[in-house]
Coordinates of C-alpha atoms in Angstrom, one line a residue:
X1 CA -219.8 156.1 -156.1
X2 CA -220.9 152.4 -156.2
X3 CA -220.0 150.5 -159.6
X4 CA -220.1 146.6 -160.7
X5 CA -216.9 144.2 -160.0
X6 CA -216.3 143.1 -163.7
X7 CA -217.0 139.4 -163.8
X8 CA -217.6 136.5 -166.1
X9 CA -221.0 136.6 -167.3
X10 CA -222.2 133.4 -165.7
X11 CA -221.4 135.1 -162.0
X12 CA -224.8 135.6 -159.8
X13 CA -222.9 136.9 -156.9
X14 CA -223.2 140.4 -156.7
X15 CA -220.3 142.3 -155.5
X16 CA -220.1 145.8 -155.4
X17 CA -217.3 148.3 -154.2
X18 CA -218.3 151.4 -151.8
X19 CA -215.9 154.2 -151.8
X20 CA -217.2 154.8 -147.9
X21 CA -219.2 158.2 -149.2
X22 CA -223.0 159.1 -148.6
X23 CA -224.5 159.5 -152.3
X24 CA -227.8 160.3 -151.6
X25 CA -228.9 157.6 -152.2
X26 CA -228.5 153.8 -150.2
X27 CA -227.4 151.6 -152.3
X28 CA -230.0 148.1 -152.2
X29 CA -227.8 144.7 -151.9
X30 CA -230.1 141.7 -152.5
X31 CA -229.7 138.7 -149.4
X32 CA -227.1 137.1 -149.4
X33 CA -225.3 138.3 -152.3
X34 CA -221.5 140.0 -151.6
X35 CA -221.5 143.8 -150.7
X36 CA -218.0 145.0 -150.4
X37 CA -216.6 147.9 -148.9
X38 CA -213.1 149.1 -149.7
X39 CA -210.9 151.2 -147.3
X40 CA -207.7 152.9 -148.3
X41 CA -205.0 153.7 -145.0
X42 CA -203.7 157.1 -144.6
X43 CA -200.4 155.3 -143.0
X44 CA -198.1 153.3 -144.4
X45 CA -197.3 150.0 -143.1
X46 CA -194.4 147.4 -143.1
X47 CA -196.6 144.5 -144.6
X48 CA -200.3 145.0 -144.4
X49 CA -201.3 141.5 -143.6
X50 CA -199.7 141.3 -140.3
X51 CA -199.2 144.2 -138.6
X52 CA -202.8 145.7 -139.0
X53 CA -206.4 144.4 -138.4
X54 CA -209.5 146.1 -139.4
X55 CA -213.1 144.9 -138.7
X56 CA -216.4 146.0 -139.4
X57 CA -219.9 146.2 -137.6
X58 CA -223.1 146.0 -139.5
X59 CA -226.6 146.6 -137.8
X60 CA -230.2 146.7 -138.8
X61 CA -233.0 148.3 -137.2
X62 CA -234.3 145.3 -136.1
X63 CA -231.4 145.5 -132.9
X64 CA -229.5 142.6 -135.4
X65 CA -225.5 142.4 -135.8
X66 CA -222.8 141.1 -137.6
X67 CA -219.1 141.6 -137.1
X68 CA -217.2 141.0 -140.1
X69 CA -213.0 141.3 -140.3
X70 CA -211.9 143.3 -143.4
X71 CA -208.9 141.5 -145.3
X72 CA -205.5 143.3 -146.7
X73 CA -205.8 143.5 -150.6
X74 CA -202.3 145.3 -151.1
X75 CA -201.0 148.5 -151.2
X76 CA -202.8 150.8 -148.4
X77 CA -206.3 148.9 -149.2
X78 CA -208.6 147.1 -147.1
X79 CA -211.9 145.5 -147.9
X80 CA -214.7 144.3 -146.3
X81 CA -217.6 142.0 -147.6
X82 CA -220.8 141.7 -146.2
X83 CA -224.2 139.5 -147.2
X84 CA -227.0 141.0 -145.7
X85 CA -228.9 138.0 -144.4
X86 CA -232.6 139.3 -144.7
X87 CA -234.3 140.9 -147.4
X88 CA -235.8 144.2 -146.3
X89 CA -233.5 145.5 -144.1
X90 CA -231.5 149.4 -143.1
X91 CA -227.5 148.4 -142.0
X92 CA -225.4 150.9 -140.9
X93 CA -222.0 150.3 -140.6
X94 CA -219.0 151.8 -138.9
X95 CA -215.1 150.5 -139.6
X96 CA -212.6 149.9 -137.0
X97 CA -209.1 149.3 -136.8
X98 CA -206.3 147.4 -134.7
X99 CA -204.6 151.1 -135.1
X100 CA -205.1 154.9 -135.6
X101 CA -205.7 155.7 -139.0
X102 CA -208.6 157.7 -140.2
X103 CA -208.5 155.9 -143.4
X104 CA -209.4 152.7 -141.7
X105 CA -211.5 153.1 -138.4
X106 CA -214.3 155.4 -137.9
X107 CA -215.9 155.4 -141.4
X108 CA -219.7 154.8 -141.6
X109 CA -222.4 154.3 -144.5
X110 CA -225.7 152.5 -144.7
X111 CA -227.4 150.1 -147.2
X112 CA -230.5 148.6 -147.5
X113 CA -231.2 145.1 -148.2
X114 CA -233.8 143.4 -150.6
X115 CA -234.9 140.1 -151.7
X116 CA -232.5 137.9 -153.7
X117 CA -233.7 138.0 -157.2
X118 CA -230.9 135.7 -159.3
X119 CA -231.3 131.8 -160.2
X120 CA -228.5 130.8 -158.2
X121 CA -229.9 128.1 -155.9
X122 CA -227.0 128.3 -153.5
X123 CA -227.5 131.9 -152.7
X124 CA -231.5 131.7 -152.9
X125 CA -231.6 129.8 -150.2
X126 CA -228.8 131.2 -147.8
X127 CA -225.4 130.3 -146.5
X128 CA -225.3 127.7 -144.6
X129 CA -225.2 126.2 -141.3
X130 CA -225.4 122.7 -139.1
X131 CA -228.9 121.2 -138.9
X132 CA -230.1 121.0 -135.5
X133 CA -229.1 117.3 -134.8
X134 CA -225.9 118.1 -135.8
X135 CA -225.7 115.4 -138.6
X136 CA -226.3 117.3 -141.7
X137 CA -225.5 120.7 -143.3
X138 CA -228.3 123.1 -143.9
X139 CA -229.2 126.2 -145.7
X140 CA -230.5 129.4 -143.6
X141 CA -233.6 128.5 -145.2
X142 CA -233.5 125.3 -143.5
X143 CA -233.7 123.4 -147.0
X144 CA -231.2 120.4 -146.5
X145 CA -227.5 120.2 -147.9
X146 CA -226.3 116.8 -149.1
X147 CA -222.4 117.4 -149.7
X148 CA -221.5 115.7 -153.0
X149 CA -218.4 116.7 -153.4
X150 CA -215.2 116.7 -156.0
X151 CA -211.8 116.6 -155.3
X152 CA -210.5 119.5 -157.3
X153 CA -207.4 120.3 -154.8
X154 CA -205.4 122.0 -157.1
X155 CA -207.5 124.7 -158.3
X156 CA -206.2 127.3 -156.2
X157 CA -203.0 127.6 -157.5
X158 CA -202.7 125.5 -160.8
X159 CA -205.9 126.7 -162.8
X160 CA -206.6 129.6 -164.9
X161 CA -210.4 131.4 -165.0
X162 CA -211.5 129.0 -168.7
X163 CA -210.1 126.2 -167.0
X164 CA -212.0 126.2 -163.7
X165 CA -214.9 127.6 -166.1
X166 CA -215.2 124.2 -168.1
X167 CA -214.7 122.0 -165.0
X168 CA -217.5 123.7 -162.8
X169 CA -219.9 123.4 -166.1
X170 CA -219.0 119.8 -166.1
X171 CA -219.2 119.2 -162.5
X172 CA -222.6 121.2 -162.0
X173 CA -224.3 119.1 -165.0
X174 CA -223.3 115.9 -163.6
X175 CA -224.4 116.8 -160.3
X176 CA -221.7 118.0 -157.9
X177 CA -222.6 120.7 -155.3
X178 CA -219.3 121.0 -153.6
X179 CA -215.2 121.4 -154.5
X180 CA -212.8 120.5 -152.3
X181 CA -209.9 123.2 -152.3
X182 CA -206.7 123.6 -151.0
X183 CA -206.0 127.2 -150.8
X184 CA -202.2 127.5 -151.6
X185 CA -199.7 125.3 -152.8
X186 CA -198.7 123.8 -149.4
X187 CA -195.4 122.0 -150.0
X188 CA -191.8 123.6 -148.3
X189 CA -190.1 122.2 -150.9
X190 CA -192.1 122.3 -154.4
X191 CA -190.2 123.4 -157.4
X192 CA -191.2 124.7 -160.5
X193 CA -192.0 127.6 -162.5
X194 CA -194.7 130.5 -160.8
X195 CA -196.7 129.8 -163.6
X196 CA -200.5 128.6 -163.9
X197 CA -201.4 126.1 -166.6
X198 CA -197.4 125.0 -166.9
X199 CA -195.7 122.0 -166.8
X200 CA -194.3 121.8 -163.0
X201 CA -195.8 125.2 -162.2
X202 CA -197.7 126.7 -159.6
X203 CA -199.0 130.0 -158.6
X204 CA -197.4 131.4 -154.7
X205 CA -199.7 133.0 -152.2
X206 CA -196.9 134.0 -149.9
X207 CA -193.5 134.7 -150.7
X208 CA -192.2 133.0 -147.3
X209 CA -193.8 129.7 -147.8
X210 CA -190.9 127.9 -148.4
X211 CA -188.9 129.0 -145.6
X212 CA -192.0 127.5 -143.1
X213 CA -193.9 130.7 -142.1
X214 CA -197.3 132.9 -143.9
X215 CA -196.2 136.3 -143.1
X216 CA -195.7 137.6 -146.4
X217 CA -198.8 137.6 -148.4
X218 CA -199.1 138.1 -152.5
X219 CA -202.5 140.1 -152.8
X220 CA -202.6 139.5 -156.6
X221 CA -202.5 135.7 -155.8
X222 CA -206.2 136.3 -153.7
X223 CA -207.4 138.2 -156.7
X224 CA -207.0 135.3 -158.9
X225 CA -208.5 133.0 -156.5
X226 CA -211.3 135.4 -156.3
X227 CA -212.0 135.0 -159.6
X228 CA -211.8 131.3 -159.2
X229 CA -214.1 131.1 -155.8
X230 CA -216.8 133.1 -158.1
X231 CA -216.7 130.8 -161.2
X232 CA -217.2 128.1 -158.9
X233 CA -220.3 129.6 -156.7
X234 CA -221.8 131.1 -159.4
X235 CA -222.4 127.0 -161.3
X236 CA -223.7 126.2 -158.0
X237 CA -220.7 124.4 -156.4
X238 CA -219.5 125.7 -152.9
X239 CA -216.4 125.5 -151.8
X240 CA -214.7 123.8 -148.7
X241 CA -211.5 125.4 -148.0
X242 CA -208.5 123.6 -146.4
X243 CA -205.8 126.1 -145.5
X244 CA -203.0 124.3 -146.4
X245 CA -202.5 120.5 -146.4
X246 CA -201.3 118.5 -143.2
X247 CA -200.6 115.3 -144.6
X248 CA -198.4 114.4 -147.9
X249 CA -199.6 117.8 -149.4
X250 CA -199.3 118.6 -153.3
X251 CA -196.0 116.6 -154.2
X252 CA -195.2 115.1 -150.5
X253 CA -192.4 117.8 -150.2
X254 CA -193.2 118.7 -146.8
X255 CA -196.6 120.3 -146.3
X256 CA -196.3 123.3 -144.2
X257 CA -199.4 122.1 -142.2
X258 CA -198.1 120.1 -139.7
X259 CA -194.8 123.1 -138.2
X260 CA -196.9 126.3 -139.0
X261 CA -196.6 128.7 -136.4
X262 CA -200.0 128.8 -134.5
X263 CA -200.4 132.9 -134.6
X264 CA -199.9 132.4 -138.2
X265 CA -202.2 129.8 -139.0
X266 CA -205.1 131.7 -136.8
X267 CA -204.5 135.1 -139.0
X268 CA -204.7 132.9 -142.1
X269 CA -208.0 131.3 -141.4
X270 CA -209.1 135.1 -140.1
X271 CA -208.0 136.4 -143.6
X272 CA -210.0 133.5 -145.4
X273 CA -213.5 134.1 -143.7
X274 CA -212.8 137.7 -144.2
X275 CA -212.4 137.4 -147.9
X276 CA -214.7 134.5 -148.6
X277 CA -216.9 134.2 -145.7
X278 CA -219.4 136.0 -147.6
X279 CA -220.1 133.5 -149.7
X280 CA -220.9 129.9 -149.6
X281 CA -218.4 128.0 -147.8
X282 CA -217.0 125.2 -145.3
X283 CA -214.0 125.3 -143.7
X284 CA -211.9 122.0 -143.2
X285 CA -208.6 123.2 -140.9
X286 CA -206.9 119.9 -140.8
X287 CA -206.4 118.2 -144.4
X288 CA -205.4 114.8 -144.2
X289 CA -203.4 115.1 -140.9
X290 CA -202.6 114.5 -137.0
X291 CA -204.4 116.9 -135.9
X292 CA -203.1 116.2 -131.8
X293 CA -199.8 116.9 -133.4
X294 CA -201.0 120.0 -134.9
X295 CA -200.6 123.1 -131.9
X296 CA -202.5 125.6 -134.4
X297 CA -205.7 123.6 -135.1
X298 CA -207.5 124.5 -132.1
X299 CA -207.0 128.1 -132.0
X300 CA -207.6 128.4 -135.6
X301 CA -211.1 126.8 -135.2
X302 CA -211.5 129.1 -132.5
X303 CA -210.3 132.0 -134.6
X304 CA -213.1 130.8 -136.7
X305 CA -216.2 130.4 -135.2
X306 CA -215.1 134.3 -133.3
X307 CA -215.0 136.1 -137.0
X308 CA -217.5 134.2 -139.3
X309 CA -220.4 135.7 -138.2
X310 CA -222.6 133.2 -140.7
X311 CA -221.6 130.2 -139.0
X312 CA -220.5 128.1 -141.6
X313 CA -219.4 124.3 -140.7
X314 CA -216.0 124.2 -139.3
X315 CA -214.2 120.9 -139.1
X316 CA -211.5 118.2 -139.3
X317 CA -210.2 115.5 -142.1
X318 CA -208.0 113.3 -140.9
X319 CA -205.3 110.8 -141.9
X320 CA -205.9 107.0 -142.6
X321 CA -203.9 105.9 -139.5
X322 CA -206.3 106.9 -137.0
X323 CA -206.3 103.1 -135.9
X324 CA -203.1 101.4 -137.4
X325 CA -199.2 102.0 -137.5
X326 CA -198.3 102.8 -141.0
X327 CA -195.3 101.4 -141.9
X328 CA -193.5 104.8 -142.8
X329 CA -193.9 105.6 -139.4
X330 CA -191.0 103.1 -138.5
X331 CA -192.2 102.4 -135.3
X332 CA -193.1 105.8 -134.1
X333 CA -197.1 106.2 -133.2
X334 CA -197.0 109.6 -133.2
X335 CA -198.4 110.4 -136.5
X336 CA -200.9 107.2 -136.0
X337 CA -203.6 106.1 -133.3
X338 CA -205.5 109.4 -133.5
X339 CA -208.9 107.5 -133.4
X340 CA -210.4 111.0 -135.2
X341 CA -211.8 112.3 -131.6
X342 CA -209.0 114.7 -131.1
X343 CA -211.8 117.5 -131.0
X344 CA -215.0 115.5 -130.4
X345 CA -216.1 118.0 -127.7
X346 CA -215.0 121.2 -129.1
X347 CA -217.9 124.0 -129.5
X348 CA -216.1 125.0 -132.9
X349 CA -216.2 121.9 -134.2
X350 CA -219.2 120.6 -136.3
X351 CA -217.7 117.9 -138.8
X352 CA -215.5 114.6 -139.3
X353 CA -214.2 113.3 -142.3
X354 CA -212.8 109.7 -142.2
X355 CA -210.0 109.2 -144.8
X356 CA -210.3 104.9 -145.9
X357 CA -207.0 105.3 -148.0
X358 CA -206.4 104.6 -151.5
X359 CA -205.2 100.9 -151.9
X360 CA -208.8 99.9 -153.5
X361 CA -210.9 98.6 -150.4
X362 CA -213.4 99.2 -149.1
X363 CA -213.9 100.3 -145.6
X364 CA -216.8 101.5 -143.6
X365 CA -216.1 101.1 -139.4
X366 CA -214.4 104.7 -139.8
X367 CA -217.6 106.2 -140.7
X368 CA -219.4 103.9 -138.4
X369 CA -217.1 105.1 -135.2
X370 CA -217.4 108.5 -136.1
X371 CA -221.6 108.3 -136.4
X372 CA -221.4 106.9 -132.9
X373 CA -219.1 109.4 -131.0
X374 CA -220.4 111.9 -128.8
X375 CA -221.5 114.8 -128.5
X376 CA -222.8 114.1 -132.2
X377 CA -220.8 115.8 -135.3
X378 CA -221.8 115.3 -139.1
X379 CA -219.7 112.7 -140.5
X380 CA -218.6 111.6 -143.6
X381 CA -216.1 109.8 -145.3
X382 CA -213.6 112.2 -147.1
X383 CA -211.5 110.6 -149.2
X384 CA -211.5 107.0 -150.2
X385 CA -209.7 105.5 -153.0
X386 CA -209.4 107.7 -155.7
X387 CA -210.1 106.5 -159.0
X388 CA -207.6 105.5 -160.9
X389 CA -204.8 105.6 -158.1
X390 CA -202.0 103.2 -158.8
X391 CA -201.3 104.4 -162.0
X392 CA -204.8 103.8 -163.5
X393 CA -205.1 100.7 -162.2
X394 CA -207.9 101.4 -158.6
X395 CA -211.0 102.8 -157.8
X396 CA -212.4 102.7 -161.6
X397 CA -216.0 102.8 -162.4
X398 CA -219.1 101.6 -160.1
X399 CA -216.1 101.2 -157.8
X400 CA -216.7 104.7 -156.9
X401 CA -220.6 104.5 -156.7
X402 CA -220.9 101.6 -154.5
X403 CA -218.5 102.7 -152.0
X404 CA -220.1 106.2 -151.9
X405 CA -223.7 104.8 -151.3
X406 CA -221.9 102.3 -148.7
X407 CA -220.6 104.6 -146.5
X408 CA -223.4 107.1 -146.5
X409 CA -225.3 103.3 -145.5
X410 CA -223.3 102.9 -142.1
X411 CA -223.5 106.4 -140.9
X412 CA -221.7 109.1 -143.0
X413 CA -225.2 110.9 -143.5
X414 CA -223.2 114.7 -144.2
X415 CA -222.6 113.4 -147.9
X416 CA -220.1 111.5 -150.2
X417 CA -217.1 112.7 -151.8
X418 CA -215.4 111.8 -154.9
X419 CA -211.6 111.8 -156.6
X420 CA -210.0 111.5 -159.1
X421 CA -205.9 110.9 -160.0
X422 CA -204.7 113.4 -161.9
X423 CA -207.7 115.8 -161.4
X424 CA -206.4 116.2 -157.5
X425 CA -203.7 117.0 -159.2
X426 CA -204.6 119.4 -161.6
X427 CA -202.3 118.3 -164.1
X428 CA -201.6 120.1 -167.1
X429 CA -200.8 116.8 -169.4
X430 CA -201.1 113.2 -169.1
X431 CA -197.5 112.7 -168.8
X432 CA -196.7 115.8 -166.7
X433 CA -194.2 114.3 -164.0
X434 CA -193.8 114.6 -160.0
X435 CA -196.1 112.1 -158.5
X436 CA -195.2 108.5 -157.3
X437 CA -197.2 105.6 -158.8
X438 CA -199.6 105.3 -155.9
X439 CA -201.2 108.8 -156.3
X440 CA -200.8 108.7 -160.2
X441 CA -202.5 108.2 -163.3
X442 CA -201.6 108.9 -167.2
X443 CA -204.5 111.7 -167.5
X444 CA -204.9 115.3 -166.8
X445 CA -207.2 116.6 -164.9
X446 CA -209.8 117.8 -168.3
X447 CA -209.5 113.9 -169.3
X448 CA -209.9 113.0 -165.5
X449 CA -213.3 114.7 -165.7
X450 CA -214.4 111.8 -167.8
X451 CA -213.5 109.2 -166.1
X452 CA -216.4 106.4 -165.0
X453 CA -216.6 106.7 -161.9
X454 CA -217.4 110.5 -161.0
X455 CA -221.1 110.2 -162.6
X456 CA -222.3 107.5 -159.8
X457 CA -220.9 109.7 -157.3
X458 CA -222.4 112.9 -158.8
X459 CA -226.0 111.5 -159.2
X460 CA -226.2 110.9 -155.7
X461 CA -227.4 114.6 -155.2
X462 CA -230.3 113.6 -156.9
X463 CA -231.5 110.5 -154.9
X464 CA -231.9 113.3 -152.1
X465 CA -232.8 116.2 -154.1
X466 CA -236.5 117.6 -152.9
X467 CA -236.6 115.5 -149.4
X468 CA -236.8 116.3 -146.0
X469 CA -233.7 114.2 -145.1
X470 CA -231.7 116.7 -142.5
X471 CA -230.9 114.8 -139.4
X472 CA -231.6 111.1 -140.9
X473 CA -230.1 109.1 -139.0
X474 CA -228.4 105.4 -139.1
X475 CA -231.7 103.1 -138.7
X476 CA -230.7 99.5 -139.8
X477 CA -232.6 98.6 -136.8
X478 CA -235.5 99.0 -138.6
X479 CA -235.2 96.7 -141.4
X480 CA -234.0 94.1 -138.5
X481 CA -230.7 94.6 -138.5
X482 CA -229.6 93.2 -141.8
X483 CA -229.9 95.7 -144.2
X484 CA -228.9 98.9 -144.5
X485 CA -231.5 102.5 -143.8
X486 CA -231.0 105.7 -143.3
X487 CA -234.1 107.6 -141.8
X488 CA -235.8 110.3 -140.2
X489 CA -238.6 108.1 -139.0
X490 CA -241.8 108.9 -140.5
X491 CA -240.3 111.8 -142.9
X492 CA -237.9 110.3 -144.6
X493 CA -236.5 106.7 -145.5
X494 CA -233.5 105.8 -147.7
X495 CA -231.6 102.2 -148.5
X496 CA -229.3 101.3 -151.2
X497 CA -229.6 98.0 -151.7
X498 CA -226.5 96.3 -153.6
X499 CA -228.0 93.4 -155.1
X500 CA -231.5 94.5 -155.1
X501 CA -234.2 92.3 -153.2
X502 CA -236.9 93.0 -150.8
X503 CA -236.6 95.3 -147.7
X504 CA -239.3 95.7 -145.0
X505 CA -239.3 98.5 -142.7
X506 CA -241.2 98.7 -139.6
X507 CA -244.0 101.3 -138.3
X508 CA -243.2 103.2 -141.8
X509 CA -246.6 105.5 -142.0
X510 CA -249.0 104.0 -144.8
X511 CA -249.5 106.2 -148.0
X512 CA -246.1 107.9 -148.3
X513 CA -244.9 107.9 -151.8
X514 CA -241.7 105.6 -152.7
X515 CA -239.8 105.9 -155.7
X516 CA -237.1 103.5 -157.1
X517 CA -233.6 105.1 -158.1
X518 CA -231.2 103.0 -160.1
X519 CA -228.2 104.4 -158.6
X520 CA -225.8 103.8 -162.0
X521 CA -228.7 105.2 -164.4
X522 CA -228.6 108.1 -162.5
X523 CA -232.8 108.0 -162.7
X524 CA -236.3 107.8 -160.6
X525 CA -237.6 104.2 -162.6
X526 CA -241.1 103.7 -160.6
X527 CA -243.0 104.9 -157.3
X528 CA -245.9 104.0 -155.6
X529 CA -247.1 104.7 -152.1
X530 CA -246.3 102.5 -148.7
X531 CA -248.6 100.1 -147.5
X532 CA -249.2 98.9 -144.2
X533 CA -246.8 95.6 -144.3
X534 CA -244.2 98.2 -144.9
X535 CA -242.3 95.6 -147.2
X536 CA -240.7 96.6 -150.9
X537 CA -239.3 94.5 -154.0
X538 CA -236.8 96.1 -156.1
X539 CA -237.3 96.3 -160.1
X540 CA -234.8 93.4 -160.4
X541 CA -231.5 92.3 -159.1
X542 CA -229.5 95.2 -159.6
X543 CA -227.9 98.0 -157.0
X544 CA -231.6 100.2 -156.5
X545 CA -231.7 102.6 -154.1
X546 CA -235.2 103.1 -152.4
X547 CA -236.3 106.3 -151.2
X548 CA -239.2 107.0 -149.4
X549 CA -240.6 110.1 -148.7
X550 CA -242.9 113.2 -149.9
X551 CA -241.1 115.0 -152.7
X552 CA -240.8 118.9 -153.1
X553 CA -240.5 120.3 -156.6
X554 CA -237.4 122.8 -156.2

């Protein structure tokens, strides 16, 4: 019998359960919507999550494969989700297992795949993937991904279905695409009630957190989240999953990041591409860390790129001391002079994120060392000052805007990313207490959604939005060396200019179209087409942003 998940209405991924019996009849998915597959053990085990694995082979007719790893949901139950990646398709599928259980390994069924007939742009156009020069993210229909992301860390274990419900509706309208999630609450030594939406509180995914290990998994936590991950998908924002944090974590009560036992952190990461790898996703397995100090980083980005048989980005966000001593450190450079190259050359690897700090300033040779390192990643910048840090007083208003449209400007083409204090957070009042004055501000994280700053941010998506810009690439040369350009020469030209002012750009083609965008409007003002002189006068002296290009209605 196959029957509907019950979901909020807005959902527009499909996810239905198979009890693993022929009907008669296969049952049609549509691409790249979630078909799931649930598997009950005839044995019982000790603890589910660690001492059994169970996988699952999909193939078409066409000689195509996928191997997708099932995931623990408590009790004797397993599932396994699967998007079929074309649209007119057979699978067959057969189950296997890590041990002998005919509940588990050795089942079978078929469905057939059709074409995606929903609104949800994110799932129209396929999960995604790394352009071919490596410097942006791409759909699997090859239309370009601009991250514009939010900095909703909290989510996970802090928010409750309405919650998340009114932030993604807020996010989406503004212009967001992407939410930055930590998937557990990653502190040792975090107190307060297990409670969502509470003073203090925070929801647990494993019962053994605090003691420094991940062994002992709370199934009706990941059932929550699910809900979460699907409100969030389904207003077109995709999420980018960080394990646990590395760095100062939730409350900087030691984030289990940095001592996590390597076997541990792998079967983590395994268990989050099994469960959400059927969706929209990236996967960022170092948040705001060390990663040289890290032993488990590698392997997990190994563990990675072996089970997510999409091949959605995998990659690294650092600390701020990749090129200073910090003066907690006391001497020790341990924690410090990473340089963000730990990985450069690793085949798992497709991403950097820089981290500028939060004392207000702004700084762009991160960005710029990463665009230059080889063999090339995608780059960005992934957390600069957040706004209102410093208890309200840094990062506030076109702050946030500039600095966003800077860095992408000296080479952190994957996208921008925005945050907020007290939306990081996700605090539950303005007052709520347990954060110094650096990372704090009197708001919570629904007046934090408000604040200035995030619309400059957001709008960004739709400077880009309709353009050919995947693989555009740092091109100051062209203007002479003075002002800023991104490009991909004779496709696609971008420059944000700060005080407006003319630009000229050599052996631009004659007759593309060029439009004006007043970066704090949030609007297209004018357009025209290129002439041979290649040269271009903003509107007036304001911050314009000139894009150049031939626009696809989407």
């Amino acid at each position: 019998m196959n029957f509907p998940i019950k979901t909020l209405a807005v959902l527009a991924i499909a996810f239905t359960f198979s009890s693993c019996q022929h009907t008669g009849t296969l049952p049609e998915v549509e691409q790249w919507t979630t078909y799931e597959v649930a598997f009950d053990s005839q044995t019982s085990f000790a603890n589910g999550y660690t001492d059994v694995d169970v996988w699952v082979t999909f193939a078409n007719e066409a000689g195509d494969s996928l191997v997708r790893p099932a995931f623990w949901d408590g009790d004797s139950r397993w599932k396994v989700r699967f998007a079929p990646p074309d649209s007119s398709g057979t699978w067959t599928w057969v189950s296997h297992a890590s041990v002998e259980d005919a509940g588990l390994a050795g089942k079978t069924g078929t469905l057939r795949s059709v074409p995606y007939r929903g609104d949800n742009e994110l799932l129209a156009r396929g999960l995604l993937r790394m352009s071919p020069g490596k410097r942006n993210v791409i759909h699997a229909d090859g239309t370009p991904f601009l991250i514009v992301g939010d900095t909703p860390w909290s989510i996970p274990f802090r928010a409750t279905p309405s919650q998340v419900a009114a932030y993604a509706e807020d996010r989406s309208r503004k212009g967001f695409n992407t939410a930055l999630l930590i998937s557990l609450q990653p502190d040792k030594f975090a107190k307060g009630p297990e409670a969502r939406n509470t003073a203090l509180g925070f929801d647990v995914a494993f019962e053994d957190l605090s003691s420094g290990h991940l062994n002992k998994l709370k199934a009706d936590y990941f059932q929550t989240l699910d809900s979460l991950i699907n409100i969030l998908v389904g207003h077109g924002l995709t999420p980018v999953y960080a394990p646990f944090a590395h760095g100062y974590g939730w409350k900087g009560e030691t984030a289990i990041g940095g001592e996590v036992i390597p076997e541990e952190y792998v079967r983590y990461c395994r268990y989050l591409v099994a469960r959400y790898g059927s969706t929209p996703a990236l996967w960022l397995i170092n948040l705001d860390g060390n990663p040289k100090n890290v032993p488990g980083v590698k392997p997990a980005g190994e563990a990675i790129e072996k089970w997510d048989a999409y091949g959605q980005p995998v990659g690294l966000h650092y600390s701020p001391y990749d090129d200073w001593l910090a003066t907690w450190a006391r001497g020790d450079s341990t924690c410090c002079f990473h340089y963000n190259r730990i990985y450069q050359g690793e085949p798992w690897l497709d991403f950097q994120w820089a981290q500028t700090g939060h004392d207000g300033k702004h700084l762009y040779h991160k960005v710029e060392r990463m665009y230059e390192a080889k063999p090339t990643k995608a780059n960005m910048d992934g957390e600069s000052t957040y706004e209102g840090m410093g208890e309200g007083k840094l990062g506030l208003g076109w702050w946030q805007g500039h600095d966003a449209w800077s860095q992408l400007m000296h080479g952190g083409t994957m996208g921008v990313v925005y945050g907020a204090a007290g939306l990081w957070q996700w605090k539950v009042a303005a007052d709520e207490p347990g954060w110094p004055e650096w990372t704090n501000a009197p708001v919570s994280w629904r007046d934090a959604l408000d604040l200035e700053g995030g619309k400059y941010v957001a709008c960004i998506s739709k400077a880009f939005r309709g353009f050919d810009f995947a693989d555009m690439e740092k091109r100051w040369d062209l203007t002479g060396g003075d002002q800023p350009l991104l490009a991909k020469e004779g496709v696609f030209y971008i420059s944000y200019l700060e005080r407006g002012g003319e630009i000229k750009i050599r052996n631009i083609p004659a007759g593309l179209p060029y439009f004006w965008f007043d970066p704090v409007a949030g609007e297209f003002r004018s357009e025209g087409k290129t002439s041979p002189d290649g040269k271009f006068t903003s509107p007036d002296a304001n911050a314009w942003v000139l894009v150049v290009g031939k626009r696809q209605s989407l």
